């Protein structure tokens, strides 16, 4: 198969997966180049697809699961880039695009990594953590919370810098060979940190002052642009991207990472709860066809007039919808309350959580490889 044709098929696969929120193994198999037969290669490709936020499963997920994965229209550039990455998988048996596995296979060191191998994996862990922090910067009040906590460290009775964060992730520098994922740190790790603080002076106060001053300046600018142009505008999204770049390098200690992760995760949990109720009402009680529900519910999540529209069309499920209209509207109002409390749309809450999950998955996957290799 020609390289261009191979990349075109992979691009089509990625676009389809992003639009419908999932791929089946059959769909992946149908789009894989014929030369890809090695199990490790297939596993690597599926892992890369998962890292893009696309679930790969034996069959199409049920309605409730699909609701958690908003369909996402992929732009041409993103699809091209992802397809190119997948197409780069070597056809030689046992080869993968993963730099760590390539390194280990070429050097013949599976049981024990060298310093160079550790750095490769540590870089990937830190990239995942940066992705998480960048996503969190888009959630309302997250950056402000950390700035306020930083200011507390400047007060006489406030917390210390090392109580808030341990340093910075430099994408161009040498990483910590054993960086800690704040989402999976153990209590023992916390105890170790506490004992080390007696001899560790923590982050440089001068550098911290410069970084947090720049971060606060960008936050204020982002808020001004958002107030003028709206959150969904290109101008505002550009400023949020810059804010994320400044926020991403901060290596928060687990305690305060949990503080800022609580709001988006809690909002998503509330969304899932109400969407399951709505799905049960429409798909199970009213017997609305699955494809109809999936096509019409997005965009109507908090629209309490939607029930009236369903009733008025006199479809086979209309009478049942009428019987359960009160429960349907109640769940929709609760969804509306989630968005109102978060001050962003339901779809954006899901997108931010998706980005957080992808970053965490990248970090965990790399951390697992480091543990297994050692």
mmCIF file of C-alpha atoms in Angstrom:
data_model
loop_
_atom_site.group_PDB
_atom_site.id
_atom_site.type_symbol
_atom_site.label_atom_id
_atom_site.label_comp_id
_atom_site.label_asym_id
_atom_site.label_seq_id
_atom_site.Cartn_x
_atom_site.Cartn_y
_atom_site.Cartn_z
ATOM 1 C CA UNK A 1 0.000 0.000 0.000
ATOM 2 C CA UNK A 2 1.348 3.432 -0.967
ATOM 3 C CA UNK A 3 2.337 5.713 1.908
ATOM 4 C CA UNK A 4 -0.178 8.381 0.883
ATOM 5 C CA UNK A 5 -3.011 5.852 0.684
ATOM 6 C CA UNK A 6 -2.023 4.382 4.044
ATOM 7 C CA UNK A 7 -2.018 7.806 5.722
ATOM 8 C CA UNK A 8 -5.342 8.699 4.080
ATOM 9 C CA UNK A 9 -6.990 5.582 5.509
ATOM 10 C CA UNK A 10 -5.604 6.271 8.969
ATOM 11 C CA UNK A 11 -6.791 9.880 8.788
ATOM 12 C CA UNK A 12 -10.275 8.648 7.898
ATOM 13 C CA UNK A 13 -10.164 6.266 10.867
ATOM 14 C CA UNK A 14 -9.123 9.012 13.309
ATOM 15 C CA UNK A 15 -11.757 11.426 12.039
ATOM 16 C CA UNK A 16 -14.445 8.768 12.376
ATOM 17 C CA UNK A 17 -13.341 7.927 15.898
ATOM 18 C CA UNK A 18 -13.352 11.554 17.026
ATOM 19 C CA UNK A 19 -16.782 12.193 15.503
ATOM 20 C CA UNK A 20 -18.555 9.181 17.011
ATOM 21 C CA UNK A 21 -16.519 9.061 20.219
ATOM 22 C CA UNK A 22 -15.307 5.476 19.790
ATOM 23 C CA UNK A 23 -13.971 2.874 17.384
ATOM 24 C CA UNK A 24 -14.563 -0.857 17.301
ATOM 25 C CA UNK A 25 -11.690 -3.270 16.838
ATOM 26 C CA UNK A 26 -13.276 -4.245 13.527
ATOM 27 C CA UNK A 27 -13.108 -0.636 12.316
ATOM 28 C CA UNK A 28 -9.477 -0.345 13.369
ATOM 29 C CA UNK A 29 -8.663 -3.632 11.654
ATOM 30 C CA UNK A 30 -10.379 -2.521 8.429
ATOM 31 C CA UNK A 31 -8.249 0.624 8.269
ATOM 32 C CA UNK A 32 -4.899 -0.819 9.318
ATOM 33 C CA UNK A 33 -2.288 -1.239 6.581
ATOM 34 C CA UNK A 34 -1.988 -4.850 5.468
ATOM 35 C CA UNK A 35 1.691 -4.868 6.444
ATOM 36 C CA UNK A 36 0.841 -4.368 10.135
ATOM 37 C CA UNK A 37 0.553 -7.895 11.522
ATOM 38 C CA UNK A 38 2.805 -7.949 14.585
ATOM 39 C CA UNK A 39 0.801 -7.960 17.875
ATOM 40 C CA UNK A 40 3.098 -5.351 19.396
ATOM 41 C CA UNK A 41 2.490 -3.044 16.467
ATOM 42 C CA UNK A 42 -1.280 -3.429 16.713
ATOM 43 C CA UNK A 43 -1.150 -2.866 20.477
ATOM 44 C CA UNK A 44 0.924 0.265 19.977
ATOM 45 C CA UNK A 45 -1.492 1.719 17.426
ATOM 46 C CA UNK A 46 -4.510 1.012 19.638
ATOM 47 C CA UNK A 47 -2.671 2.594 22.549
ATOM 48 C CA UNK A 48 -1.971 5.710 20.491
ATOM 49 C CA UNK A 49 -5.628 5.911 19.464
ATOM 50 C CA UNK A 50 -6.642 5.632 23.122
ATOM 51 C CA UNK A 51 -4.209 8.429 23.966
ATOM 52 C CA UNK A 52 -6.101 10.633 21.503
ATOM 53 C CA UNK A 53 -9.204 10.195 23.645
ATOM 54 C CA UNK A 54 -10.850 7.616 21.370
ATOM 55 C CA UNK A 55 -12.107 4.441 23.054
ATOM 56 C CA UNK A 56 -11.472 1.177 21.200
ATOM 57 C CA UNK A 57 -13.847 -1.655 22.146
ATOM 58 C CA UNK A 58 -15.269 -4.927 20.837
ATOM 59 C CA UNK A 59 -18.626 -3.336 20.000
ATOM 60 C CA UNK A 60 -20.283 0.073 19.971
ATOM 61 C CA UNK A 61 -20.651 1.411 23.545
ATOM 62 C CA UNK A 62 -24.104 1.789 25.063
ATOM 63 C CA UNK A 63 -25.943 5.101 25.138
ATOM 64 C CA UNK A 64 -24.776 6.034 28.638
ATOM 65 C CA UNK A 65 -21.115 5.577 27.718
ATOM 66 C CA UNK A 66 -21.448 7.571 24.506
ATOM 67 C CA UNK A 67 -22.929 10.469 26.429
ATOM 68 C CA UNK A 68 -19.669 10.797 28.329
ATOM 69 C CA UNK A 69 -17.701 11.245 25.094
ATOM 70 C CA UNK A 70 -19.051 14.224 23.195
ATOM 71 C CA UNK A 71 -18.611 13.763 19.450
ATOM 72 C CA UNK A 72 -15.689 15.897 18.380
ATOM 73 C CA UNK A 73 -15.201 17.190 14.864
ATOM 74 C CA UNK A 74 -11.516 16.891 14.115
ATOM 75 C CA UNK A 75 -9.870 19.655 12.105
ATOM 76 C CA UNK A 76 -7.831 18.699 9.057
ATOM 77 C CA UNK A 77 -4.469 19.614 10.562
ATOM 78 C CA UNK A 78 -5.018 17.552 13.715
ATOM 79 C CA UNK A 79 -6.204 14.529 11.743
ATOM 80 C CA UNK A 80 -3.243 14.802 9.352
ATOM 81 C CA UNK A 81 -0.768 14.997 12.226
ATOM 82 C CA UNK A 82 -2.282 12.043 14.071
ATOM 83 C CA UNK A 83 -2.456 9.949 10.895
ATOM 84 C CA UNK A 84 1.183 10.698 10.157
ATOM 85 C CA UNK A 85 2.144 9.514 13.639
ATOM 86 C CA UNK A 86 0.260 6.245 13.190
ATOM 87 C CA UNK A 87 1.576 5.744 9.673
ATOM 88 C CA UNK A 88 5.118 5.995 11.004
ATOM 89 C CA UNK A 89 4.834 2.553 12.582
ATOM 90 C CA UNK A 90 7.659 0.455 11.190
ATOM 91 C CA UNK A 91 6.676 -2.590 9.154
ATOM 92 C CA UNK A 92 9.629 -4.585 10.425
ATOM 93 C CA UNK A 93 8.485 -7.283 12.861
ATOM 94 C CA UNK A 94 8.628 -6.205 16.446
ATOM 95 C CA UNK A 95 8.994 -2.491 15.664
ATOM 96 C CA UNK A 96 6.849 0.275 17.167
ATOM 97 C CA UNK A 97 6.808 4.066 17.119
ATOM 98 C CA UNK A 98 7.316 4.219 20.871
ATOM 99 C CA UNK A 99 10.827 5.646 21.456
ATOM 100 C CA UNK A 100 11.290 3.795 24.738
ATOM 101 C CA UNK A 101 10.444 0.400 23.275
ATOM 102 C CA UNK A 102 12.635 1.151 20.245
ATOM 103 C CA UNK A 103 15.485 2.029 22.561
ATOM 104 C CA UNK A 104 15.069 -1.068 24.709
ATOM 105 C CA UNK A 105 14.839 -3.411 21.728
ATOM 106 C CA UNK A 106 17.822 -1.893 19.944
ATOM 107 C CA UNK A 107 19.973 -1.998 23.088
ATOM 108 C CA UNK A 108 18.628 -5.349 24.270
ATOM 109 C CA UNK A 109 17.849 -4.035 27.757
ATOM 110 C CA UNK A 110 14.354 -4.946 28.834
ATOM 111 C CA UNK A 111 15.004 -5.706 32.505
ATOM 112 C CA UNK A 112 17.088 -2.610 33.271
ATOM 113 C CA UNK A 113 17.008 0.869 31.740
ATOM 114 C CA UNK A 114 20.110 2.994 31.307
ATOM 115 C CA UNK A 115 20.146 6.644 32.309
ATOM 116 C CA UNK A 116 19.246 7.605 28.736
ATOM 117 C CA UNK A 117 16.261 5.279 28.749
ATOM 118 C CA UNK A 118 15.043 6.687 32.045
ATOM 119 C CA UNK A 119 15.238 10.219 30.655
ATOM 120 C CA UNK A 120 13.143 9.266 27.637
ATOM 121 C CA UNK A 121 10.394 7.849 29.844
ATOM 122 C CA UNK A 122 10.650 10.648 32.403
ATOM 123 C CA UNK A 123 10.136 13.142 29.586
ATOM 124 C CA UNK A 124 6.950 11.353 28.581
ATOM 125 C CA UNK A 125 5.697 11.350 32.167
ATOM 126 C CA UNK A 126 6.314 15.076 32.452
ATOM 127 C CA UNK A 127 4.624 15.721 29.109
ATOM 128 C CA UNK A 128 1.525 13.976 30.438
ATOM 129 C CA UNK A 129 1.579 16.049 33.623
ATOM 130 C CA UNK A 130 1.984 19.256 31.620
ATOM 131 C CA UNK A 131 -1.054 18.288 29.552
ATOM 132 C CA UNK A 132 -3.071 17.829 32.746
ATOM 133 C CA UNK A 133 -2.075 21.223 34.153
ATOM 134 C CA UNK A 134 -2.711 22.947 30.824
ATOM 135 C CA UNK A 135 -6.217 21.480 30.702
ATOM 136 C CA UNK A 136 -6.913 22.529 34.291
ATOM 137 C CA UNK A 137 -5.950 26.114 33.428
ATOM 138 C CA UNK A 138 -9.054 26.273 31.223
ATOM 139 C CA UNK A 139 -11.390 25.485 34.114
ATOM 140 C CA UNK A 140 -12.788 28.605 35.834
ATOM 141 C CA UNK A 141 -10.959 29.826 38.965
ATOM 142 C CA UNK A 142 -8.291 27.110 38.845
ATOM 143 C CA UNK A 143 -5.368 29.428 38.156
ATOM 144 C CA UNK A 144 -6.696 32.044 40.575
ATOM 145 C CA UNK A 145 -6.834 29.461 43.367
ATOM 146 C CA UNK A 146 -3.155 28.599 42.909
ATOM 147 C CA UNK A 147 -2.140 32.264 42.640
ATOM 148 C CA UNK A 148 -3.985 33.002 45.882
ATOM 149 C CA UNK A 149 -2.267 30.059 47.563
ATOM 150 C CA UNK A 150 1.073 31.348 46.321
ATOM 151 C CA UNK A 151 0.336 34.738 47.857
ATOM 152 C CA UNK A 152 -0.371 32.954 51.138
ATOM 153 C CA UNK A 153 3.236 31.756 51.110
ATOM 154 C CA UNK A 154 4.365 35.397 51.197
ATOM 155 C CA UNK A 155 2.539 36.057 54.448
ATOM 156 C CA UNK A 156 4.181 35.484 57.801
ATOM 157 C CA UNK A 157 1.890 32.643 58.832
ATOM 158 C CA UNK A 158 1.240 31.336 55.326
ATOM 159 C CA UNK A 159 2.269 28.044 53.749
ATOM 160 C CA UNK A 160 5.777 27.582 52.377
ATOM 161 C CA UNK A 161 6.583 27.450 48.679
ATOM 162 C CA UNK A 162 7.583 23.801 49.038
ATOM 163 C CA UNK A 163 4.192 23.084 50.601
ATOM 164 C CA UNK A 164 2.513 24.310 47.415
ATOM 165 C CA UNK A 165 4.772 23.081 44.624
ATOM 166 C CA UNK A 166 8.096 21.311 44.242
ATOM 167 C CA UNK A 167 9.470 23.034 41.166
ATOM 168 C CA UNK A 168 8.866 23.340 37.436
ATOM 169 C CA UNK A 169 8.736 21.061 34.428
ATOM 170 C CA UNK A 170 11.152 22.373 31.821
ATOM 171 C CA UNK A 171 10.264 20.886 28.409
ATOM 172 C CA UNK A 172 13.764 21.642 27.123
ATOM 173 C CA UNK A 173 15.690 20.618 30.223
ATOM 174 C CA UNK A 174 16.622 17.270 31.719
ATOM 175 C CA UNK A 175 13.647 15.786 33.557
ATOM 176 C CA UNK A 176 13.457 14.255 36.991
ATOM 177 C CA UNK A 177 14.262 10.575 36.322
ATOM 178 C CA UNK A 178 11.443 9.591 38.667
ATOM 179 C CA UNK A 179 8.802 12.349 38.509
ATOM 180 C CA UNK A 180 5.725 11.887 40.671
ATOM 181 C CA UNK A 181 2.272 11.765 39.157
ATOM 182 C CA UNK A 182 0.198 13.870 41.567
ATOM 183 C CA UNK A 183 -2.888 11.803 40.827
ATOM 184 C CA UNK A 184 -1.341 8.514 41.918
ATOM 185 C CA UNK A 185 1.057 9.514 44.672
ATOM 186 C CA UNK A 186 0.901 7.331 47.776
ATOM 187 C CA UNK A 187 0.765 8.386 51.396
ATOM 188 C CA UNK A 188 4.318 7.108 51.767
ATOM 189 C CA UNK A 189 5.392 9.582 49.103
ATOM 190 C CA UNK A 190 3.784 12.376 51.082
ATOM 191 C CA UNK A 191 5.630 11.252 54.211
ATOM 192 C CA UNK A 192 8.900 11.236 52.297
ATOM 193 C CA UNK A 193 8.250 14.747 51.048
ATOM 194 C CA UNK A 194 7.542 15.956 54.572
ATOM 195 C CA UNK A 195 10.770 14.506 55.917
ATOM 196 C CA UNK A 196 12.820 15.961 53.081
ATOM 197 C CA UNK A 197 11.450 19.440 53.594
ATOM 198 C CA UNK A 198 13.641 19.884 56.660
ATOM 199 C CA UNK A 199 16.735 19.916 54.441
ATOM 200 C CA UNK A 200 15.207 21.068 51.140
ATOM 201 C CA UNK A 201 14.855 24.804 50.675
ATOM 202 C CA UNK A 202 12.266 24.293 47.950
ATOM 203 C CA UNK A 203 11.717 26.434 44.835
ATOM 204 C CA UNK A 204 13.724 29.625 44.387
ATOM 205 C CA UNK A 205 11.588 32.538 45.727
ATOM 206 C CA UNK A 206 12.900 34.975 43.116
ATOM 207 C CA UNK A 207 12.063 32.697 40.205
ATOM 208 C CA UNK A 208 8.686 31.915 41.778
ATOM 209 C CA UNK A 209 7.897 35.628 42.089
ATOM 210 C CA UNK A 210 8.710 36.185 38.412
ATOM 211 C CA UNK A 211 6.718 33.192 37.213
ATOM 212 C CA UNK A 212 3.641 33.919 39.312
ATOM 213 C CA UNK A 213 3.686 37.610 38.396
ATOM 214 C CA UNK A 214 3.662 36.631 34.720
ATOM 215 C CA UNK A 215 0.942 34.051 35.369
ATOM 216 C CA UNK A 216 -1.277 36.576 37.169
ATOM 217 C CA UNK A 217 -0.736 39.143 34.427
ATOM 218 C CA UNK A 218 -1.835 36.626 31.787
ATOM 219 C CA UNK A 219 -4.835 35.585 33.892
ATOM 220 C CA UNK A 220 -6.007 39.194 34.136
ATOM 221 C CA UNK A 221 -5.575 39.660 30.395
ATOM 222 C CA UNK A 222 -7.485 36.441 29.694
ATOM 223 C CA UNK A 223 -10.377 37.596 31.874
ATOM 224 C CA UNK A 224 -10.512 40.981 30.097
ATOM 225 C CA UNK A 225 -10.562 39.381 26.654
ATOM 226 C CA UNK A 226 -13.209 36.873 27.741
ATOM 227 C CA UNK A 227 -15.420 39.652 29.136
ATOM 228 C CA UNK A 228 -15.142 41.536 25.852
ATOM 229 C CA UNK A 229 -15.356 38.760 23.257
ATOM 230 C CA UNK A 230 -16.954 35.815 25.081
ATOM 231 C CA UNK A 231 -15.434 32.532 26.196
ATOM 232 C CA UNK A 232 -15.895 30.745 22.889
ATOM 233 C CA UNK A 233 -14.185 33.403 20.765
ATOM 234 C CA UNK A 234 -10.866 32.773 19.029
ATOM 235 C CA UNK A 235 -9.349 35.697 20.915
ATOM 236 C CA UNK A 236 -10.286 34.226 24.284
ATOM 237 C CA UNK A 237 -9.169 30.708 23.398
ATOM 238 C CA UNK A 238 -5.802 32.095 22.309
ATOM 239 C CA UNK A 239 -5.371 33.761 25.705
ATOM 240 C CA UNK A 240 -6.371 30.573 27.532
ATOM 241 C CA UNK A 241 -3.765 28.672 25.525
ATOM 242 C CA UNK A 242 -1.111 31.155 26.664
ATOM 243 C CA UNK A 243 -2.379 30.864 30.234
ATOM 244 C CA UNK A 244 -2.084 27.090 30.008
ATOM 245 C CA UNK A 245 1.517 27.360 28.799
ATOM 246 C CA UNK A 246 2.450 29.390 31.871
ATOM 247 C CA UNK A 247 0.492 27.202 34.289
ATOM 248 C CA UNK A 248 1.544 23.806 32.909
ATOM 249 C CA UNK A 249 5.162 23.759 34.205
ATOM 250 C CA UNK A 250 4.175 24.181 37.870
ATOM 251 C CA UNK A 251 4.713 20.896 39.744
ATOM 252 C CA UNK A 252 2.016 21.094 42.399
ATOM 253 C CA UNK A 253 2.238 18.817 45.420
ATOM 254 C CA UNK A 254 -0.545 16.174 45.431
ATOM 255 C CA UNK A 255 -2.576 17.929 48.134
ATOM 256 C CA UNK A 256 -3.083 21.063 46.067
ATOM 257 C CA UNK A 257 -3.389 19.236 42.777
ATOM 258 C CA UNK A 258 -6.385 17.475 44.306
ATOM 259 C CA UNK A 259 -7.807 20.856 45.341
ATOM 260 C CA UNK A 260 -7.969 22.151 41.771
ATOM 261 C CA UNK A 261 -8.923 18.801 40.196
ATOM 262 C CA UNK A 262 -11.922 18.395 42.485
ATOM 263 C CA UNK A 263 -14.163 20.946 40.731
ATOM 264 C CA UNK A 264 -13.968 19.616 37.147
ATOM 265 C CA UNK A 265 -14.168 16.004 38.296
ATOM 266 C CA UNK A 266 -17.127 16.740 40.540
ATOM 267 C CA UNK A 267 -18.912 18.581 37.745
ATOM 268 C CA UNK A 268 -18.373 15.655 35.376
ATOM 269 C CA UNK A 269 -19.693 13.189 37.954
ATOM 270 C CA UNK A 270 -22.868 15.262 38.309
ATOM 271 C CA UNK A 271 -23.270 15.423 34.527
ATOM 272 C CA UNK A 272 -22.903 11.662 34.211
ATOM 273 C CA UNK A 273 -25.485 11.049 36.907
ATOM 274 C CA UNK A 274 -28.155 13.199 35.252
ATOM 275 C CA UNK A 275 -27.390 12.013 31.722
ATOM 276 C CA UNK A 276 -27.849 8.409 32.821
ATOM 277 C CA UNK A 277 -31.262 9.324 34.203
ATOM 278 C CA UNK A 278 -32.223 11.068 30.956
ATOM 279 C CA UNK A 279 -30.944 8.138 28.902
ATOM 280 C CA UNK A 280 -33.030 5.700 30.934
ATOM 281 C CA UNK A 281 -36.141 7.844 30.496
ATOM 282 C CA UNK A 282 -35.772 8.267 26.743
ATOM 283 C CA UNK A 283 -34.156 5.044 25.582
ATOM 284 C CA UNK A 284 -35.563 2.524 28.058
ATOM 285 C CA UNK A 285 -38.865 3.824 29.358
ATOM 286 C CA UNK A 286 -39.996 5.662 26.222
ATOM 287 C CA UNK A 287 -38.243 3.259 23.795
ATOM 288 C CA UNK A 288 -36.843 6.123 21.741
ATOM 289 C CA UNK A 289 -34.542 4.648 19.058
ATOM 290 C CA UNK A 290 -30.892 4.848 20.066
ATOM 291 C CA UNK A 291 -29.840 6.713 16.934
ATOM 292 C CA UNK A 292 -32.576 9.309 17.417
ATOM 293 C CA UNK A 293 -31.561 9.969 21.013
ATOM 294 C CA UNK A 294 -27.865 10.263 20.191
ATOM 295 C CA UNK A 295 -28.623 12.617 17.313
ATOM 296 C CA UNK A 296 -30.983 14.920 19.195
ATOM 297 C CA UNK A 297 -29.855 14.984 22.816
ATOM 298 C CA UNK A 298 -26.534 16.807 22.263
ATOM 299 C CA UNK A 299 -27.361 20.493 22.379
ATOM 300 C CA UNK A 300 -30.623 19.846 24.210
ATOM 301 C CA UNK A 301 -29.098 18.647 27.478
ATOM 302 C CA UNK A 302 -30.488 21.537 29.526
ATOM 303 C CA UNK A 303 -33.314 22.561 27.177
ATOM 304 C CA UNK A 304 -36.481 21.956 29.219
ATOM 305 C CA UNK A 305 -38.605 22.629 26.115
ATOM 306 C CA UNK A 306 -37.150 19.555 24.417
ATOM 307 C CA UNK A 307 -39.751 17.283 26.022
ATOM 308 C CA UNK A 308 -42.559 19.365 24.485
ATOM 309 C CA UNK A 309 -40.939 19.016 21.060
ATOM 310 C CA UNK A 310 -40.730 15.233 21.447
ATOM 311 C CA UNK A 311 -44.346 15.032 22.577
ATOM 312 C CA UNK A 312 -45.613 17.250 19.755
ATOM 313 C CA UNK A 313 -44.099 15.154 16.958
ATOM 314 C CA UNK A 314 -46.508 12.285 17.749
ATOM 315 C CA UNK A 315 -43.825 9.620 17.384
ATOM 316 C CA UNK A 316 -44.198 6.095 18.834
ATOM 317 C CA UNK A 317 -42.304 7.244 21.921
ATOM 318 C CA UNK A 318 -44.143 10.578 22.368
ATOM 319 C CA UNK A 319 -46.801 9.324 24.799
ATOM 320 C CA UNK A 320 -44.209 7.715 27.046
ATOM 321 C CA UNK A 321 -42.143 10.905 27.002
ATOM 322 C CA UNK A 322 -45.246 12.793 28.107
ATOM 323 C CA UNK A 323 -45.704 10.434 31.054
ATOM 324 C CA UNK A 324 -42.117 10.959 32.166
ATOM 325 C CA UNK A 325 -41.773 14.614 31.132
ATOM 326 C CA UNK A 326 -41.553 15.851 34.718
ATOM 327 C CA UNK A 327 -38.618 13.553 35.528
ATOM 328 C CA UNK A 328 -36.937 14.448 32.243
ATOM 329 C CA UNK A 329 -37.171 18.187 32.878
ATOM 330 C CA UNK A 330 -35.967 17.768 36.460
ATOM 331 C CA UNK A 331 -32.792 16.039 35.281
ATOM 332 C CA UNK A 332 -32.278 18.668 32.581
ATOM 333 C CA UNK A 333 -32.590 21.483 35.110
ATOM 334 C CA UNK A 334 -29.934 19.801 37.229
ATOM 335 C CA UNK A 335 -27.664 19.658 34.193
ATOM 336 C CA UNK A 336 -28.293 23.344 33.638
ATOM 337 C CA UNK A 337 -27.364 24.006 37.245
ATOM 338 C CA UNK A 338 -24.036 22.208 36.778
ATOM 339 C CA UNK A 339 -23.151 24.446 33.834
ATOM 340 C CA UNK A 340 -24.363 27.545 35.651
ATOM 341 C CA UNK A 341 -22.295 26.757 38.723
ATOM 342 C CA UNK A 342 -19.200 26.047 36.633
ATOM 343 C CA UNK A 343 -19.863 29.143 34.446
ATOM 344 C CA UNK A 344 -18.985 27.134 31.329
ATOM 345 C CA UNK A 345 -20.938 24.852 29.004
ATOM 346 C CA UNK A 346 -21.503 21.164 29.632
ATOM 347 C CA UNK A 347 -19.517 20.265 26.521
ATOM 348 C CA UNK A 348 -16.547 22.299 27.743
ATOM 349 C CA UNK A 349 -16.652 20.618 31.147
ATOM 350 C CA UNK A 350 -16.456 17.268 29.344
ATOM 351 C CA UNK A 351 -13.665 18.431 27.056
ATOM 352 C CA UNK A 352 -11.531 19.704 29.931
ATOM 353 C CA UNK A 353 -12.012 16.419 31.796
ATOM 354 C CA UNK A 354 -11.171 14.473 28.655
ATOM 355 C CA UNK A 355 -7.904 16.375 28.285
ATOM 356 C CA UNK A 356 -7.096 15.781 31.951
ATOM 357 C CA UNK A 357 -7.741 12.046 31.550
ATOM 358 C CA UNK A 358 -5.583 11.794 28.435
ATOM 359 C CA UNK A 359 -2.695 13.548 30.174
ATOM 360 C CA UNK A 360 -3.016 11.318 33.228
ATOM 361 C CA UNK A 361 -3.143 8.217 31.027
ATOM 362 C CA UNK A 362 0.024 9.275 29.208
ATOM 363 C CA UNK A 363 1.845 9.816 32.495
ATOM 364 C CA UNK A 364 0.626 6.536 34.022
ATOM 365 C CA UNK A 365 1.504 4.563 30.929
ATOM 366 C CA UNK A 366 5.043 5.941 30.850
ATOM 367 C CA UNK A 367 5.444 5.438 34.605
ATOM 368 C CA UNK A 368 4.346 1.816 34.220
ATOM 369 C CA UNK A 369 6.947 1.249 31.507
ATOM 370 C CA UNK A 370 9.646 2.676 33.756
ATOM 371 C CA UNK A 371 8.635 0.408 36.637
ATOM 372 C CA UNK A 372 8.468 -2.670 34.397
ATOM 373 C CA UNK A 373 11.817 -1.886 32.786
ATOM 374 C CA UNK A 374 13.522 -1.592 36.152
#
